[in-house]
Amino acid sequence: MRGMLDWLDNRTGYRALLQGVLYERIPGGARWRYIWGSTLVFAMVVQLITGVVLWSAYSANAQGAWESVWFIQNQMTGGWLLRGIHHYMAQVTIVLLVLHLMQVLIDGAYRAPREVNFWFGLVLLQLVLGLSLTGYLLPWDQKGYWATKVATSIASMTPVVGPGLQQLLVGGSEYGHLTLTRFFVLHAGILPAAVALLIVGHIYLFRRHGVTTPKSAREKPDGYFWPEQVLKDGVASLIVMATVLGLVLWSGGAHLGAPADPAEPYAAARPEWYFLFLFQWLKYFPAGWEVIGAQVIPGLVLALVAAMPIIGGWKYGHRFNVGVATALLAGIVMLTWQARVQDSADPEFVAAQAEAEVLAERSSELAAALSGIPVEGGLAMLRADPLTQGPRIFEANCSQCHRFEGHDGLGGQPADPPSASDLAGFGTRAWLAGLLDPERVATDEYFGGTEHVNGRMSRFVQRGVARFSPEVRSDLAKVIMAVSAEGSLPAQVEQDAVQQTEIEEGRALISGEEINCTRCHTFRDQTEGDVGPVLTGWGSRDWMLGMLHDPTEERFYGEDNDRMPSFGAEKILTEDEMGLVVDWLRGDWVRQDSQGH
C-alpha cells in the first residue's frame, strides 16, 4: 500500500498539497470565531449535492415544473427530506454569510492587504441572494410565481434599460416556459459556477494573506489547521446540519403551494424573509419614486460597504465601518419585523394566505386521489375541481341572491341581504325537511326573500303540514327520503341503499291522499297539475344543470320564475362552469379516500 501511495505522490505530489492545506499555521491557535468560513463552504457543498439530485427529477417547463416538484415531494423516495434540506440550507447560508461578513468587519479583516477578498465576499453575497431569488420561482406555485413577478418588476424600474432588462429575464412579455428555463439556467448553471469560482478565489486569497489574529490571541502559541481547527469546523458544520434537519422535521419539509395561475392574483405574495426588509422599505416611497428605494439608495449603500476597506485605513474609519454595518443590520431586522407585524394584522393578507394553504392542500389531495397528476397538468386539474372552482363561480354569479351556509360561498358577506334560498345541502333530506318545516319555509333559508313566500308551496307547508298528524308526519319523512333519493347524492348513496324499503314506500305516498305532492308536481308520470318543478330526478346532476341552463322551462318554474337568470341559454356560464357549481353543491368531488367521485 505504501508503495502505491509513493507512486501516486511521485506522479501527483499530493502529499505536499495536503501538507500545505492541513498544516497551515494559525497564529494564536485554533479558535471558534474562525469557523464561519468553513461552515459556509460546507453549506454550499450540501446545496450542490442536494441540488444535483433534485435536478435529476425536475422538469423546467410551465406544465411540468409544479408537477415534478410534487413528484419529488410526495413520491420520490426521500424527496421531501432532500428538498427540505435544500430549502432550509439556502436560508441558513444567508445567515452564515451575514455572520461571516460581520466577523470580517469586526476583526478588521477587510483592510489592506485583504481588500480584494472582502470584495469577493460582497459579490458572493449577491450571488447567493440571486440563487435564492431564482430558486424561488422553480416550483412554479402561486407563491413563487407572484413573488417573482414582483421582484422582476423592480428590474423594470431601471432607467432606460428597465423594460428591456425585464423582458430579458422573463423571456418575453408574459411569464411562462421561457421564464422558467432562464431562471433554471441561472439557478443551476451560471450562478453556481460563478459562486464556485469566487469561493476558490476567496480561499486562495485567504491562504495568501492568512488569518487576521485578534490582539488577545497574539501572545498565545501558534496552532495548525489540522487537527485543532478542523475539529472545530467539523463540530460547527455538524451543528449547522443538525439545525437544518431539525427545521425540516419540524416543518414537514419545504412548502409547495397550489400550481401557478396567472389568472388568479395572489394577495399574499411576499418574498422570502431575507428580502422582506426591501419589500417593507419600498412602502415608504410613493408611486413613481420606487426606483429610488429599490435601486438608487441600495446601490449607494452597497457602494459605501464596498468602500469600507478604503475608509478603514482612515483615523476612526474602522469604528465608522463597524457602526454603519451594525446600523444597517439593525435596520434590516427592524424592517423585517415591521413587515411581519403588518402582514399579521392585515385581514386581506391573512385571508389570502389561508386560502392559499387550502388550495395547496387540495392540489396535493387531488394528485394523490387521482393516482397522479393528469396529462393536462396541475393547474388544469385544479381548474376542473368542483370543490375549488364551485365556490368561486357561486360567489361571482349566484351570491347576489343565494347564500351557502349564510355566506357567499367563499366565506364573505354580501352587502345586500339574501333574496333566494340558502343552497347549502341542497337536495339532502335535511334541506328538504327544512323546506317542509312550517317555521322555516318563509325564512331567508328558503322562500323568505322570493316572490314565492306567499305562493302555494309556502301556504301548503304553513297551513297543511302544520296540521299533519304524527302518522302523516311519519309518512312525510318517507316522502322526503324518496324525493331526496332522486338526486343520487354521493353523501347519501349508502344510506339510500340501506333504506330502500322506506324510499319505495315514500314514492307511493308522494301521490297519496294526505300529502299528494303530485297535485302540483310531476313525479314519474303521476301528476294532477304542472304548477311546480318536476320531482322526477329532483336534485340530480341533470336536473340541476337543466335548472341552471334555463329555469323558465315548463319542467322547472316556467312563467313563475323569480329573477333567476338562464345561465346556459343566455351564455352567462359555460357547460363546464355550470357543471362545477352543480357538482360542488351536490358534494360530488374527488376525495383522497375514494379514488374518484
Coordinates of C-alpha atoms in Angstrom, one line a residue:
M1 CA 0.0 0.0 0.0
R2 CA 2.8 2.4 0.9
G3 CA 4.4 1.7 -2.5
M4 CA 1.2 2.6 -4.3
L5 CA 0.9 5.8 -2.3
D6 CA 4.6 6.7 -3.0
W7 CA 3.9 6.1 -6.7
L8 CA 0.8 8.3 -6.6
D9 CA 2.8 11.0 -4.8
N10 CA 5.5 10.8 -7.4
R11 CA 3.0 11.4 -10.1
T12 CA 0.8 14.0 -8.5
G13 CA 2.6 15.5 -5.5
Y14 CA -0.5 15.1 -3.3
R15 CA 1.5 14.9 -0.1
A16 CA 2.9 18.3 -0.5
L17 CA -0.6 19.6 -1.4
L18 CA -2.1 18.0 1.7
Q19 CA 0.8 19.3 3.8
G20 CA 0.1 22.8 2.6
V21 CA -3.7 22.5 3.2
L22 CA -3.8 20.7 6.5
Y23 CA -0.8 22.1 8.3
E24 CA -1.3 25.7 7.7
R25 CA -0.1 27.7 10.7
I26 CA -2.7 29.6 12.7
P27 CA -1.2 32.5 14.8
G28 CA -2.6 32.3 18.3
G29 CA -4.0 28.8 17.7
A30 CA -7.4 27.5 16.6
R31 CA -10.5 29.5 17.6
W32 CA -14.2 29.1 17.4
R33 CA -14.5 32.5 15.8
Y34 CA -12.8 31.1 12.7
I35 CA -15.5 28.6 11.9
W36 CA -17.8 30.8 9.8
G37 CA -15.9 30.4 6.5
S38 CA -15.7 26.6 6.8
T39 CA -19.4 26.3 7.7
L40 CA -20.2 28.4 4.6
V41 CA -18.2 26.1 2.4
F42 CA -20.0 23.1 4.0
A43 CA -23.4 24.7 3.4
M44 CA -22.7 25.3 -0.2
V45 CA -21.4 21.8 -0.8
V46 CA -24.6 20.5 0.7
Q47 CA -26.6 22.8 -1.7
L48 CA -24.6 21.5 -4.6
I49 CA -25.2 17.8 -3.8
T50 CA -28.9 18.2 -3.0
G51 CA -29.4 20.5 -6.0
V52 CA -27.9 18.0 -8.4
V53 CA -30.1 15.2 -7.1
L54 CA -33.2 17.4 -7.3
W55 CA -32.2 18.4 -10.8
S56 CA -32.4 14.7 -11.8
A57 CA -36.2 14.7 -11.1
Y58 CA -37.1 18.3 -12.0
S59 CA -38.7 19.4 -15.3
A60 CA -38.2 23.1 -16.1
N61 CA -41.4 23.9 -18.1
A62 CA -44.6 25.6 -17.3
Q63 CA -46.6 22.4 -17.5
G64 CA -44.1 20.2 -15.7
A65 CA -42.3 22.2 -13.1
W66 CA -45.0 22.1 -10.3
E67 CA -45.8 18.5 -11.3
S68 CA -42.2 17.4 -11.0
V69 CA -41.8 19.1 -7.6
W70 CA -45.0 17.4 -6.4
F71 CA -43.5 14.1 -7.5
I72 CA -40.2 14.9 -5.6
Q73 CA -42.2 15.9 -2.5
N74 CA -44.7 13.1 -2.4
Q75 CA -43.5 10.1 -4.4
M76 CA -39.7 10.2 -4.8
T77 CA -38.0 8.2 -2.0
G78 CA -36.7 10.7 0.5
G79 CA -37.6 13.5 -1.9
W80 CA -39.4 15.6 0.7
L81 CA -36.3 15.4 3.0
L82 CA -33.9 16.2 0.2
R83 CA -36.0 19.2 -0.9
G84 CA -36.4 20.4 2.7
I85 CA -32.6 20.3 3.3
H86 CA -32.0 22.2 0.1
H87 CA -34.7 24.8 1.0
Y88 CA -33.6 25.4 4.6
M89 CA -29.9 25.2 3.9
A90 CA -30.3 28.1 1.4
Q91 CA -31.8 30.2 4.2
V92 CA -29.1 29.2 6.7
T93 CA -26.4 30.1 4.1
I94 CA -27.7 33.7 4.0
V95 CA -27.4 33.8 7.8
L96 CA -23.9 32.3 7.8
L97 CA -22.8 34.8 5.1
V98 CA -24.0 37.8 7.1
L99 CA -22.3 36.4 10.3
H100 CA -19.1 35.9 8.3
L101 CA -19.1 39.4 6.9
M102 CA -19.8 40.9 10.3
Q103 CA -16.9 38.9 11.8
V104 CA -14.6 40.1 9.0
L105 CA -15.7 43.7 9.7
I106 CA -15.3 43.5 13.4
D107 CA -11.9 41.8 13.2
G108 CA -10.7 44.3 10.6
A109 CA -10.0 41.5 8.2
Y110 CA -11.2 43.7 5.3
R111 CA -8.3 46.2 5.4
A112 CA -5.1 46.1 3.4
P113 CA -3.9 43.7 2.0
R114 CA -7.3 41.9 2.2
E115 CA -9.5 44.4 0.2
V116 CA -10.0 42.1 -2.8
N117 CA -11.1 39.2 -0.6
F118 CA -13.6 41.5 1.1
W119 CA -15.0 42.5 -2.3
F120 CA -15.1 38.8 -3.3
G121 CA -17.3 38.3 -0.2
L122 CA -19.7 41.1 -1.2
V123 CA -20.1 39.7 -4.7
L124 CA -20.6 36.2 -3.2
L125 CA -23.4 37.5 -1.0
Q126 CA -25.2 39.0 -4.0
L127 CA -24.7 35.8 -6.0
V128 CA -26.2 33.7 -3.1
L129 CA -29.2 36.1 -3.0
G130 CA -29.5 35.7 -6.7
L131 CA -29.6 31.9 -6.3
S132 CA -32.3 32.2 -3.7
L133 CA -34.3 34.6 -5.9
T134 CA -34.1 32.3 -9.0
G135 CA -34.8 29.2 -7.0
Y136 CA -38.0 30.7 -5.5
L137 CA -39.7 30.5 -8.9
L138 CA -38.8 27.0 -9.8
P139 CA -41.6 25.1 -8.0
W140 CA -44.0 27.2 -10.2
D141 CA -46.5 27.6 -7.4
Q142 CA -48.7 30.6 -6.7
K143 CA -46.3 32.0 -4.0
G144 CA -43.2 31.7 -6.1
Y145 CA -44.8 32.9 -9.3
W146 CA -46.3 36.1 -7.9
A147 CA -43.4 36.9 -5.6
T148 CA -41.0 36.6 -8.5
K149 CA -43.3 38.7 -10.6
V150 CA -43.0 41.5 -8.0
A151 CA -39.2 41.1 -7.9
T152 CA -38.7 41.2 -11.6
S153 CA -40.9 44.3 -11.8
I154 CA -38.2 46.1 -9.7
A155 CA -35.8 45.4 -12.6
S156 CA -38.1 47.2 -14.9
M157 CA -37.7 50.4 -12.9
T158 CA -34.1 50.7 -14.0
P159 CA -33.8 53.9 -16.1
V160 CA -33.5 53.5 -19.9
V161 CA -32.8 49.7 -19.9
G162 CA -35.5 48.7 -17.4
P163 CA -38.2 47.3 -19.8
G164 CA -35.5 45.5 -21.9
L165 CA -33.9 44.0 -18.8
Q166 CA -37.2 42.7 -17.5
Q167 CA -38.0 41.2 -20.9
L168 CA -34.6 39.5 -20.9
L169 CA -35.2 38.0 -17.5
V170 CA -38.8 36.9 -18.3
G171 CA -38.1 35.7 -21.8
G172 CA -40.9 37.8 -23.3
S173 CA -43.8 39.9 -22.2
E174 CA -45.5 37.0 -20.3
Y175 CA -44.3 34.8 -17.5
G176 CA -44.2 31.2 -18.8
H177 CA -42.0 28.4 -20.1
L178 CA -39.1 30.7 -21.2
T179 CA -39.1 32.4 -17.8
L180 CA -38.7 29.1 -16.1
T181 CA -35.9 27.9 -18.4
R182 CA -34.0 31.1 -17.9
F183 CA -34.3 31.1 -14.2
F184 CA -33.3 27.5 -14.1
V185 CA -30.2 28.1 -16.2
L186 CA -29.3 30.9 -13.8
H187 CA -30.1 28.8 -10.7
A188 CA -28.5 25.5 -11.7
G189 CA -25.7 26.7 -14.1
I190 CA -24.5 30.2 -14.3
L191 CA -24.8 31.4 -10.7
P192 CA -23.4 28.2 -9.1
A193 CA -20.4 28.3 -11.5
A194 CA -19.7 31.9 -10.5
V195 CA -20.1 31.0 -6.8
A196 CA -17.6 28.2 -7.2
L197 CA -15.0 30.4 -8.9
L198 CA -15.4 33.1 -6.2
I199 CA -15.0 30.6 -3.4
V200 CA -11.8 29.2 -5.0
G201 CA -10.5 32.8 -5.4
H202 CA -11.7 33.7 -1.8
I203 CA -9.9 30.7 -0.3
Y204 CA -6.7 31.4 -2.4
L205 CA -6.6 35.0 -1.1
F206 CA -7.3 33.9 2.4
R207 CA -4.4 31.4 2.3
R208 CA -2.2 34.0 0.8
H209 CA -2.8 36.6 3.5
G210 CA -3.5 34.3 6.4
V211 CA -5.8 34.8 9.4
T212 CA -6.3 38.2 11.0
T213 CA -5.4 37.5 14.6
P214 CA -7.1 39.4 17.4
K215 CA -4.8 41.2 19.8
S216 CA -6.0 38.9 22.6
A217 CA -4.6 35.8 20.7
R218 CA -1.2 37.2 19.7
E219 CA 0.6 36.1 22.9
K220 CA -0.8 32.5 22.7
P221 CA 1.2 29.8 20.9
D222 CA 0.5 29.1 17.3
G223 CA -1.6 26.1 16.1
Y224 CA -2.3 24.3 12.9
F225 CA -5.4 23.9 10.8
W226 CA -5.1 20.1 11.4
P227 CA -6.4 18.8 13.7
E228 CA -7.4 21.6 16.1
Q229 CA -9.3 24.0 13.7
V230 CA -10.6 21.1 11.5
L231 CA -12.2 19.7 14.7
K232 CA -13.9 23.0 15.5
D233 CA -15.0 23.4 11.9
G234 CA -16.4 19.9 11.8
V235 CA -18.4 20.4 15.0
A236 CA -19.8 23.7 13.7
S237 CA -20.7 22.0 10.4
L238 CA -22.5 19.2 12.2
I239 CA -24.4 21.8 14.2
V240 CA -25.4 23.6 11.0
M241 CA -26.6 20.2 9.5
A242 CA -28.5 19.3 12.7
T243 CA -30.2 22.7 12.7
V244 CA -31.3 22.3 9.1
L245 CA -32.6 18.7 9.7
G246 CA -34.4 20.0 12.8
L247 CA -36.1 22.7 10.7
V248 CA -37.1 20.1 8.0
L249 CA -38.5 17.7 10.5
W250 CA -40.3 20.4 12.5
S251 CA -41.9 21.9 9.4
G252 CA -42.5 18.8 7.5
G253 CA -40.3 19.9 4.6
A254 CA -40.4 22.8 2.1
H255 CA -43.8 24.1 1.4
L256 CA -45.4 23.6 -2.0
G257 CA -48.3 25.9 -2.9
A258 CA -51.0 25.4 -5.5
P259 CA -49.9 25.5 -9.2
A260 CA -49.2 28.9 -10.5
D261 CA -52.3 30.5 -12.0
P262 CA -51.7 33.8 -13.9
A263 CA -55.4 34.4 -13.9
E264 CA -55.7 34.3 -10.1
P265 CA -53.7 37.2 -8.4
Y266 CA -52.2 36.2 -5.1
A267 CA -52.7 38.9 -2.4
A268 CA -50.3 37.2 0.0
A269 CA -47.4 37.2 -2.4
R270 CA -44.2 38.0 -0.4
P271 CA -40.5 37.4 -1.0
E272 CA -38.6 35.1 1.4
W273 CA -37.9 36.6 4.8
Y274 CA -34.4 37.7 3.9
F275 CA -35.9 40.0 1.2
L276 CA -38.8 41.2 3.3
F277 CA -36.9 44.3 4.5
L278 CA -36.7 45.6 0.9
F279 CA -40.4 44.9 0.4
Q280 CA -41.2 46.9 3.6
W281 CA -38.7 49.6 2.6
L282 CA -40.4 50.2 -0.7
K283 CA -43.7 51.0 1.1
Y284 CA -42.1 54.3 2.2
F285 CA -41.8 55.5 -1.4
P286 CA -44.8 56.9 -3.3
A287 CA -45.8 55.8 -6.7
G288 CA -43.2 56.8 -9.3
W289 CA -40.4 57.0 -6.7
E290 CA -39.9 53.3 -6.1
V291 CA -36.7 53.3 -8.2
I292 CA -35.1 55.5 -5.5
G293 CA -35.9 52.9 -2.8
A294 CA -35.3 49.8 -4.9
Q295 CA -32.1 50.7 -6.8
V296 CA -30.6 54.2 -6.0
I297 CA -30.4 54.0 -2.2
P298 CA -29.5 50.3 -2.1
G299 CA -26.8 51.0 -4.8
L300 CA -25.4 53.8 -2.7
V301 CA -25.3 51.7 0.4
L302 CA -23.6 48.9 -1.5
A303 CA -21.0 51.3 -2.8
L304 CA -20.4 52.6 0.8
V305 CA -19.9 49.0 2.0
A306 CA -17.6 48.3 -0.9
A307 CA -15.6 51.4 0.1
M308 CA -15.1 50.2 3.6
P309 CA -11.6 48.8 3.0
I310 CA -10.5 52.3 2.0
I311 CA -12.4 54.0 4.8
G312 CA -11.0 51.5 7.3
G313 CA -7.5 53.0 6.6
W314 CA -8.5 56.4 7.9
K315 CA -8.5 57.5 11.5
Y316 CA -11.6 56.2 13.2
G317 CA -12.5 54.6 9.9
H318 CA -12.8 51.1 11.3
R319 CA -15.2 52.3 14.1
F320 CA -17.2 54.1 11.4
N321 CA -17.4 50.9 9.3
V322 CA -18.5 48.7 12.2
G323 CA -21.1 51.3 13.3
V324 CA -22.5 51.5 9.7
A325 CA -22.7 47.8 9.4
T326 CA -24.4 47.4 12.8
A327 CA -26.9 50.1 11.9
L328 CA -27.6 48.5 8.5
L329 CA -28.2 45.1 10.1
A330 CA -30.4 46.7 12.8
G331 CA -32.4 48.5 10.1
I332 CA -32.9 45.3 8.1
V333 CA -34.1 43.4 11.3
M334 CA -36.5 46.3 12.1
L335 CA -37.9 46.5 8.6
T336 CA -38.3 42.7 8.5
W337 CA -40.1 42.8 11.9
Q338 CA -42.4 45.6 10.7
A339 CA -43.3 43.6 7.6
R340 CA -44.2 40.6 9.7
V341 CA -46.3 42.6 12.1
Q342 CA -48.2 44.5 9.4
D343 CA -49.0 41.3 7.5
S344 CA -50.3 39.5 10.6
A345 CA -52.6 42.5 11.2
D346 CA -53.8 42.7 7.6
P347 CA -57.1 40.8 7.1
E348 CA -56.7 40.6 3.4
F349 CA -53.2 39.1 3.7
V350 CA -54.3 36.6 6.4
A351 CA -57.4 35.6 4.3
A352 CA -55.3 35.2 1.1
Q353 CA -52.7 33.2 3.0
A354 CA -55.4 30.9 4.5
E355 CA -57.0 30.4 1.1
A356 CA -53.6 29.7 -0.5
E357 CA -53.0 27.0 2.2
V358 CA -56.4 25.4 1.4
L359 CA -55.6 25.4 -2.3
A360 CA -52.1 23.9 -1.7
E361 CA -53.6 21.1 0.4
R362 CA -56.4 20.5 -2.2
S363 CA -53.9 20.3 -5.0
S364 CA -51.9 17.7 -3.2
E365 CA -55.0 15.8 -2.2
L366 CA -56.3 15.8 -5.9
A367 CA -52.9 14.5 -7.2
A368 CA -52.9 11.7 -4.6
A369 CA -56.6 10.8 -5.1
L370 CA -56.2 10.6 -8.9
S371 CA -53.1 8.4 -8.5
G372 CA -51.0 11.0 -10.2
I373 CA -51.4 14.4 -12.0
P374 CA -53.4 14.3 -15.3
V375 CA -51.6 14.9 -18.6
E376 CA -53.1 18.3 -18.8
G377 CA -51.1 19.4 -15.7
G378 CA -51.7 20.5 -12.1
L379 CA -53.4 23.8 -13.0
A380 CA -55.9 22.1 -15.3
M381 CA -56.5 19.5 -12.5
L382 CA -57.3 22.3 -10.1
R383 CA -59.5 24.2 -12.5
A384 CA -61.6 21.1 -13.1
D385 CA -62.1 20.6 -9.3
P386 CA -65.7 21.4 -8.1
L387 CA -64.5 21.9 -4.5
T388 CA -62.1 24.6 -5.7
Q389 CA -63.9 26.3 -8.5
G390 CA -67.5 25.8 -7.5
P391 CA -67.5 28.3 -4.6
R392 CA -65.7 30.9 -6.8
I393 CA -68.3 30.6 -9.6
F394 CA -71.1 30.7 -7.0
E395 CA -69.7 33.8 -5.4
A396 CA -69.4 35.6 -8.7
N397 CA -72.8 34.6 -10.2
C398 CA -75.2 33.3 -7.5
S399 CA -74.4 35.0 -4.2
Q400 CA -76.2 38.2 -5.2
C401 CA -79.4 36.3 -4.3
H402 CA -78.4 33.0 -2.8
R403 CA -76.3 32.1 0.2
F404 CA -74.3 29.0 1.1
E405 CA -74.3 28.3 4.8
G406 CA -75.1 32.0 5.3
H407 CA -72.2 33.3 3.2
D408 CA -71.2 33.9 -0.4
G409 CA -69.5 30.6 -0.9
L410 CA -66.1 31.9 -0.1
G411 CA -66.8 33.0 3.5
G412 CA -67.7 36.6 2.7
Q413 CA -70.9 38.5 3.5
P414 CA -72.5 40.4 0.5
A415 CA -73.8 43.9 1.3
D416 CA -77.4 43.1 0.4
P417 CA -79.5 40.5 2.3
P418 CA -80.3 37.2 0.6
S419 CA -83.3 37.2 -1.7
A420 CA -83.4 33.5 -2.5
S421 CA -82.8 30.2 -0.7
D422 CA -79.6 29.1 1.0
L423 CA -78.3 26.3 -1.2
A424 CA -76.0 24.5 1.3
G425 CA -77.1 20.9 1.4
F426 CA -79.5 21.3 -1.5
G427 CA -81.2 18.0 -2.3
T428 CA -80.4 16.4 1.0
R429 CA -83.0 15.1 3.4
A430 CA -82.1 17.8 5.9
W431 CA -82.6 20.5 3.3
L432 CA -86.0 19.1 2.2
A433 CA -87.0 18.7 5.9
G434 CA -86.3 22.4 6.4
L435 CA -88.3 23.4 3.3
L436 CA -91.3 21.4 4.7
D437 CA -90.9 23.0 8.1
P438 CA -93.7 25.5 8.8
E439 CA -91.4 27.5 10.9
R440 CA -88.6 27.8 8.3
V441 CA -90.2 27.8 4.8
A442 CA -90.8 31.5 4.8
T443 CA -87.5 32.5 6.2
D444 CA -84.4 33.6 4.3
E445 CA -83.2 30.0 4.2
Y446 CA -85.9 29.2 1.7
F447 CA -88.7 31.4 0.3
G448 CA -88.4 34.4 2.6
G449 CA -86.8 36.7 0.0
T450 CA -88.6 35.5 -3.0
E451 CA -92.0 36.0 -4.7
H452 CA -92.9 32.5 -3.6
V453 CA -93.0 33.5 0.0
N454 CA -96.8 33.6 -0.2
G455 CA -97.1 31.1 -3.0
R456 CA -98.9 27.7 -3.0
M457 CA -95.9 25.8 -1.7
S458 CA -95.4 28.1 1.2
R459 CA -99.1 28.1 2.1
F460 CA -99.2 24.3 1.9
V461 CA -96.4 24.0 4.4
Q462 CA -97.5 26.7 6.8
R463 CA -101.2 25.6 6.8
G464 CA -101.3 22.0 5.7
V465 CA -98.1 20.4 7.0
A466 CA -98.5 22.3 10.3
R467 CA -101.8 20.3 10.8
F468 CA -100.4 16.9 9.9
S469 CA -101.0 14.2 12.5
P470 CA -98.0 12.2 13.9
E471 CA -98.8 9.3 11.5
V472 CA -98.8 11.6 8.4
R473 CA -95.6 13.3 9.6
S474 CA -94.0 9.8 9.6
D475 CA -95.2 9.3 6.0
L476 CA -93.8 12.8 5.2
A477 CA -90.4 11.6 6.4
K478 CA -90.6 8.8 3.9
V479 CA -91.6 11.1 1.1
I480 CA -88.6 13.3 2.0
M481 CA -86.4 10.2 1.7
A482 CA -87.9 9.3 -1.7
V483 CA -87.6 12.8 -3.2
S484 CA -84.1 13.2 -1.9
A485 CA -83.1 9.8 -3.3
E486 CA -83.9 11.2 -6.8
G487 CA -80.7 13.2 -6.6
S488 CA -78.4 10.2 -6.0
L489 CA -76.2 12.4 -3.9
P490 CA -72.8 10.9 -3.2
A491 CA -73.1 11.6 0.6
Q492 CA -76.4 9.7 0.7
V493 CA -75.9 6.8 -1.7
E494 CA -75.1 4.2 1.1
Q495 CA -77.9 5.5 3.3
D496 CA -80.4 5.3 0.4
A497 CA -79.3 1.7 -0.3
V498 CA -79.9 0.7 3.3
Q499 CA -83.3 2.4 3.5
Q500 CA -84.6 1.3 0.1
T501 CA -87.8 -0.1 1.5
E502 CA -88.8 3.2 3.2
I503 CA -87.9 5.0 -0.1
E504 CA -90.2 2.8 -2.1
E505 CA -93.0 3.5 0.4
G506 CA -92.3 7.2 0.2
R507 CA -92.6 7.1 -3.6
A508 CA -96.0 5.6 -3.3
L509 CA -97.0 8.2 -0.7
I510 CA -96.0 11.1 -3.0
S511 CA -99.3 10.8 -4.8
G512 CA -101.2 9.7 -1.7
E513 CA -104.3 11.4 -0.4
E514 CA -102.8 13.2 2.6
I515 CA -99.5 14.5 1.2
N516 CA -100.3 14.4 -2.5
C517 CA -97.2 16.2 -4.0
T518 CA -98.5 15.4 -7.5
R519 CA -101.3 17.9 -7.1
C520 CA -98.7 20.5 -8.2
H521 CA -95.6 18.5 -9.2
T522 CA -95.0 15.8 -11.7
F523 CA -93.4 12.6 -10.3
R524 CA -92.7 9.6 -12.6
D525 CA -95.8 10.1 -14.8
Q526 CA -98.0 10.9 -11.9
T527 CA -99.5 14.4 -11.9
E528 CA -102.6 16.4 -11.4
G529 CA -101.0 19.7 -12.4
D530 CA -97.7 21.3 -13.5
V531 CA -97.5 24.2 -11.1
G532 CA -94.1 23.5 -9.5
P533 CA -90.9 21.9 -10.7
V534 CA -90.8 18.3 -11.8
L535 CA -89.8 16.0 -8.9
T536 CA -88.6 13.2 -11.2
G537 CA -84.8 13.3 -10.9
W538 CA -85.1 16.3 -8.5
G539 CA -81.6 17.3 -7.2
S540 CA -79.8 15.1 -9.7
R541 CA -76.9 16.4 -11.7
D542 CA -79.0 16.5 -14.9
W543 CA -81.9 18.2 -13.1
M544 CA -79.8 20.9 -11.6
L545 CA -77.9 21.5 -14.9
G546 CA -81.3 21.9 -16.6
M547 CA -82.4 24.4 -13.9
L548 CA -79.2 26.4 -14.3
H549 CA -79.5 26.3 -18.1
D550 CA -83.0 27.7 -18.2
P551 CA -85.3 27.9 -15.2
T552 CA -88.1 29.2 -17.3
E553 CA -88.6 25.8 -18.9
E554 CA -92.0 24.2 -18.0
R555 CA -90.4 21.4 -16.1
F556 CA -89.0 24.0 -13.7
Y557 CA -90.7 27.3 -12.9
G558 CA -92.0 28.3 -16.3
E559 CA -93.6 31.7 -16.2
D560 CA -93.4 31.7 -12.4
N561 CA -89.6 32.0 -12.5
D562 CA -88.5 34.7 -9.9
R563 CA -85.5 36.6 -11.3
M564 CA -83.2 33.6 -11.8
P565 CA -81.1 34.0 -14.9
S566 CA -80.9 31.4 -17.7
F567 CA -77.2 30.8 -17.2
G568 CA -76.9 28.4 -20.1
A569 CA -79.4 29.7 -22.5
E570 CA -78.1 33.3 -22.1
K571 CA -74.5 32.0 -22.2
I572 CA -73.7 33.6 -18.9
L573 CA -71.8 30.4 -17.9
T574 CA -70.3 27.6 -19.9
E575 CA -71.4 24.0 -19.6
D576 CA -68.2 23.3 -17.7
E577 CA -68.8 26.1 -15.2
M578 CA -72.3 25.1 -14.6
G579 CA -71.1 21.5 -14.0
L580 CA -68.6 22.7 -11.5
V581 CA -71.2 24.6 -9.5
V582 CA -73.6 21.8 -9.6
D583 CA -71.1 19.2 -8.5
W584 CA -69.9 21.4 -5.7
L585 CA -73.5 21.9 -4.4
R586 CA -74.1 18.2 -4.6
G587 CA -70.8 17.4 -2.8
D588 CA -69.7 15.4 -5.8
W589 CA -65.9 15.9 -6.0
V590 CA -62.8 13.8 -5.8
R591 CA -61.8 12.7 -2.3
Q592 CA -58.5 11.2 -1.4
D593 CA -60.1 8.1 0.3
S594 CA -62.4 7.4 -2.7
Q595 CA -60.1 7.4 -5.7
G596 CA -62.7 9.2 -7.7
H597 CA -66.2 10.6 -7.3

